């Protein structure tokens, strides 16, 4: 409706303010970036220097148990990462389902990629058309979901580069030695 008057526009804007759930764009109602867990902010050195959430739930630093229903490759990924992530303080018992989802996505992504390595990415239909194998989309979808979850846990190069987990890397100079820094 291009002939919408400013009065009608105002009333639509006002209705949007009063009932935001009717005008949401997406699954979440929060605007902006997802909040980063305090554990990740602390490992990154709190780069924004904003006040940390004092009321964020702090689960016990107990490692979650690997679920029995995970595929074998997912269990291997669980064993490969769980202890390291627990030592960093970014994996606790309460994160079991999110981490299991990451591991299962990894296993399914890898399975699809191995299939594509053996069979290629396209096939010829009985009528002679060239079509993409379903595993291409499967690999893409699981890879995308896996990477999204990985970045939540600080497992991607970009998210990991923001984490300060120990001493500064690289050689120390003489002045640092003298000053004891």
Coordinates of C-alpha atoms in Angstrom, one line a residue:
X1 CA 0.0 0.0 0.0
X2 CA 1.9 3.0 -1.3
X3 CA -0.9 5.4 -0.5
X4 CA -0.5 4.8 3.3
X5 CA -0.7 8.1 5.2
X6 CA 1.6 9.1 8.0
X7 CA -1.2 8.7 10.4
X8 CA -1.8 5.0 9.3
X9 CA 2.0 4.4 9.4
X10 CA 2.1 5.8 13.0
X11 CA -0.7 3.5 14.1
X12 CA 1.1 0.4 12.6
X13 CA 4.3 1.4 14.3
X14 CA 2.4 1.9 17.6
X15 CA 0.7 -1.5 17.2
X16 CA 4.2 -3.1 16.6
X17 CA 5.5 -1.6 19.8
X18 CA 2.5 -2.8 21.8
X19 CA 2.5 -6.3 20.4
X20 CA 6.0 -7.2 19.3
X21 CA 5.3 -10.9 19.2
X22 CA 3.0 -10.4 16.2
X23 CA 5.8 -8.6 14.2
X24 CA 8.8 -10.8 15.1
X25 CA 11.1 -11.7 12.2
X26 CA 12.6 -15.1 13.1
X27 CA 12.6 -17.6 15.9
X28 CA 14.0 -15.4 18.6
X29 CA 12.3 -12.3 19.9
X30 CA 15.6 -10.7 21.0
X31 CA 17.2 -8.3 18.7
X32 CA 20.9 -8.2 18.1
X33 CA 23.6 -10.7 18.7
X34 CA 23.2 -13.6 21.0
X35 CA 24.7 -13.0 24.4
X36 CA 28.1 -14.7 24.9
X37 CA 28.5 -16.9 27.9
X38 CA 30.5 -15.3 30.7
X39 CA 33.1 -18.2 30.7
X40 CA 33.9 -17.3 27.0
X41 CA 34.0 -13.5 27.8
X42 CA 36.5 -14.2 30.7
X43 CA 38.7 -16.4 28.4
X44 CA 38.7 -13.6 25.9
X45 CA 39.6 -11.0 28.5
X46 CA 36.3 -9.2 28.4
X47 CA 37.2 -7.2 25.3
X48 CA 34.1 -4.9 25.5
X49 CA 35.0 -4.1 29.1
X50 CA 31.2 -4.3 29.8
X51 CA 30.1 -5.4 33.2
X52 CA 29.8 -9.2 33.4
X53 CA 26.5 -10.9 34.2
X54 CA 26.7 -11.5 37.9
X55 CA 23.4 -13.5 37.8
X56 CA 24.3 -15.9 35.0
X57 CA 23.8 -19.5 36.3
X58 CA 27.1 -21.2 37.2
X59 CA 26.7 -24.9 36.7
X60 CA 29.2 -27.3 38.5
X61 CA 32.3 -27.8 36.4
X62 CA 31.5 -31.5 36.1
X63 CA 31.9 -33.0 32.6
X64 CA 28.8 -34.3 31.0
X65 CA 28.5 -38.0 30.3
X66 CA 28.6 -39.1 26.6
X67 CA 25.1 -40.3 25.6
X68 CA 24.8 -43.9 24.5
X69 CA 22.7 -43.0 21.5
X70 CA 25.5 -41.1 19.7
X71 CA 26.9 -42.6 16.6
X72 CA 30.4 -44.1 16.9
X73 CA 32.1 -41.3 15.1
X74 CA 30.2 -38.8 17.3
X75 CA 31.5 -40.6 20.4
X76 CA 35.0 -40.3 19.0
X77 CA 34.6 -36.6 18.6
X78 CA 33.1 -36.4 22.2
X79 CA 36.2 -38.1 23.6
X80 CA 38.5 -35.9 21.5
X81 CA 37.1 -32.6 22.8
X82 CA 35.2 -33.1 26.1
X83 CA 38.2 -33.1 28.5
X84 CA 40.0 -30.2 26.8
X85 CA 36.8 -28.1 26.8
X86 CA 36.1 -29.0 30.4
X87 CA 39.6 -27.9 31.5
X88 CA 39.0 -24.6 29.7
X89 CA 35.7 -24.2 31.7
X90 CA 33.5 -24.0 28.6
X91 CA 31.9 -27.5 28.9
X92 CA 29.8 -28.5 31.9
X93 CA 27.2 -31.1 32.6
X94 CA 24.4 -28.7 31.7
X95 CA 25.9 -28.5 28.1
X96 CA 25.4 -32.2 27.4
X97 CA 22.7 -31.8 24.8
X98 CA 24.3 -28.9 22.9
X99 CA 27.6 -30.7 22.8
X100 CA 25.9 -34.0 21.8
X101 CA 24.3 -32.1 19.0
X102 CA 27.6 -30.8 17.8
X103 CA 29.2 -34.3 17.9
X104 CA 26.3 -35.9 16.1
X105 CA 26.4 -33.1 13.4
X106 CA 30.1 -33.7 13.0
X107 CA 29.6 -37.5 12.6
X108 CA 26.8 -37.0 10.0
X109 CA 28.8 -34.3 8.2
X110 CA 31.8 -36.5 8.0
X111 CA 29.7 -39.5 6.8
X112 CA 28.2 -37.4 4.0
X113 CA 31.7 -36.0 3.0
X114 CA 33.2 -39.5 2.9
X115 CA 30.3 -40.6 0.6
X116 CA 30.9 -37.6 -1.7
X117 CA 34.7 -38.4 -1.8
X118 CA 33.9 -41.9 -3.0
X119 CA 31.0 -41.2 -5.4
X120 CA 31.4 -37.6 -6.5
X121 CA 28.8 -34.8 -6.2
X122 CA 26.5 -35.5 -9.2
X123 CA 24.8 -38.5 -10.9
X124 CA 23.0 -39.1 -14.2
X125 CA 19.3 -39.8 -13.9
X126 CA 17.7 -42.6 -16.0
X127 CA 16.3 -39.9 -18.3
X128 CA 19.8 -38.5 -18.9
X129 CA 19.8 -35.4 -16.6
X130 CA 22.7 -34.5 -14.3
X131 CA 21.6 -34.1 -10.8
X132 CA 23.3 -33.3 -7.5
X133 CA 23.5 -36.1 -5.0
X134 CA 21.4 -35.6 -1.8
X135 CA 24.6 -36.0 0.3
X136 CA 25.8 -32.6 -1.0
X137 CA 22.9 -30.8 0.7
X138 CA 23.2 -33.1 3.8
X139 CA 26.9 -32.3 4.1
X140 CA 26.2 -28.6 3.7
X141 CA 23.4 -28.5 6.3
X142 CA 25.2 -30.6 8.9
X143 CA 28.4 -28.6 8.3
X144 CA 26.6 -25.3 8.8
X145 CA 24.9 -26.4 12.0
X146 CA 28.1 -28.0 13.3
X147 CA 30.1 -24.7 12.7
X148 CA 27.3 -22.6 14.4
X149 CA 27.5 -24.8 17.5
X150 CA 31.3 -24.9 17.3
X151 CA 31.5 -21.2 17.5
X152 CA 29.2 -21.1 20.5
X153 CA 31.7 -23.3 22.3
X154 CA 34.8 -21.4 21.0
X155 CA 35.9 -24.2 18.7
X156 CA 36.5 -22.1 15.5
X157 CA 39.7 -20.2 14.7
X158 CA 37.8 -16.9 14.9
X159 CA 36.1 -17.6 18.2
X160 CA 39.2 -19.2 19.6
X161 CA 41.4 -16.3 18.6
X162 CA 39.4 -14.1 21.0
X163 CA 40.1 -16.4 23.9
X164 CA 42.9 -15.7 26.4
X165 CA 43.6 -19.0 28.1
X166 CA 47.1 -18.6 29.4
X167 CA 50.4 -16.8 28.9
X168 CA 51.0 -14.5 25.9
X169 CA 52.5 -16.5 23.0
X170 CA 55.8 -15.5 21.5
X171 CA 59.3 -14.6 22.7
X172 CA 59.7 -12.3 25.7
X173 CA 62.0 -9.3 25.4
X174 CA 64.7 -8.2 27.8
X175 CA 62.6 -5.4 29.3
X176 CA 59.9 -7.9 30.2
X177 CA 62.5 -10.1 31.9
X178 CA 63.8 -7.1 33.9
X179 CA 60.4 -5.8 34.9
X180 CA 59.2 -9.3 35.8
X181 CA 56.1 -9.1 33.5

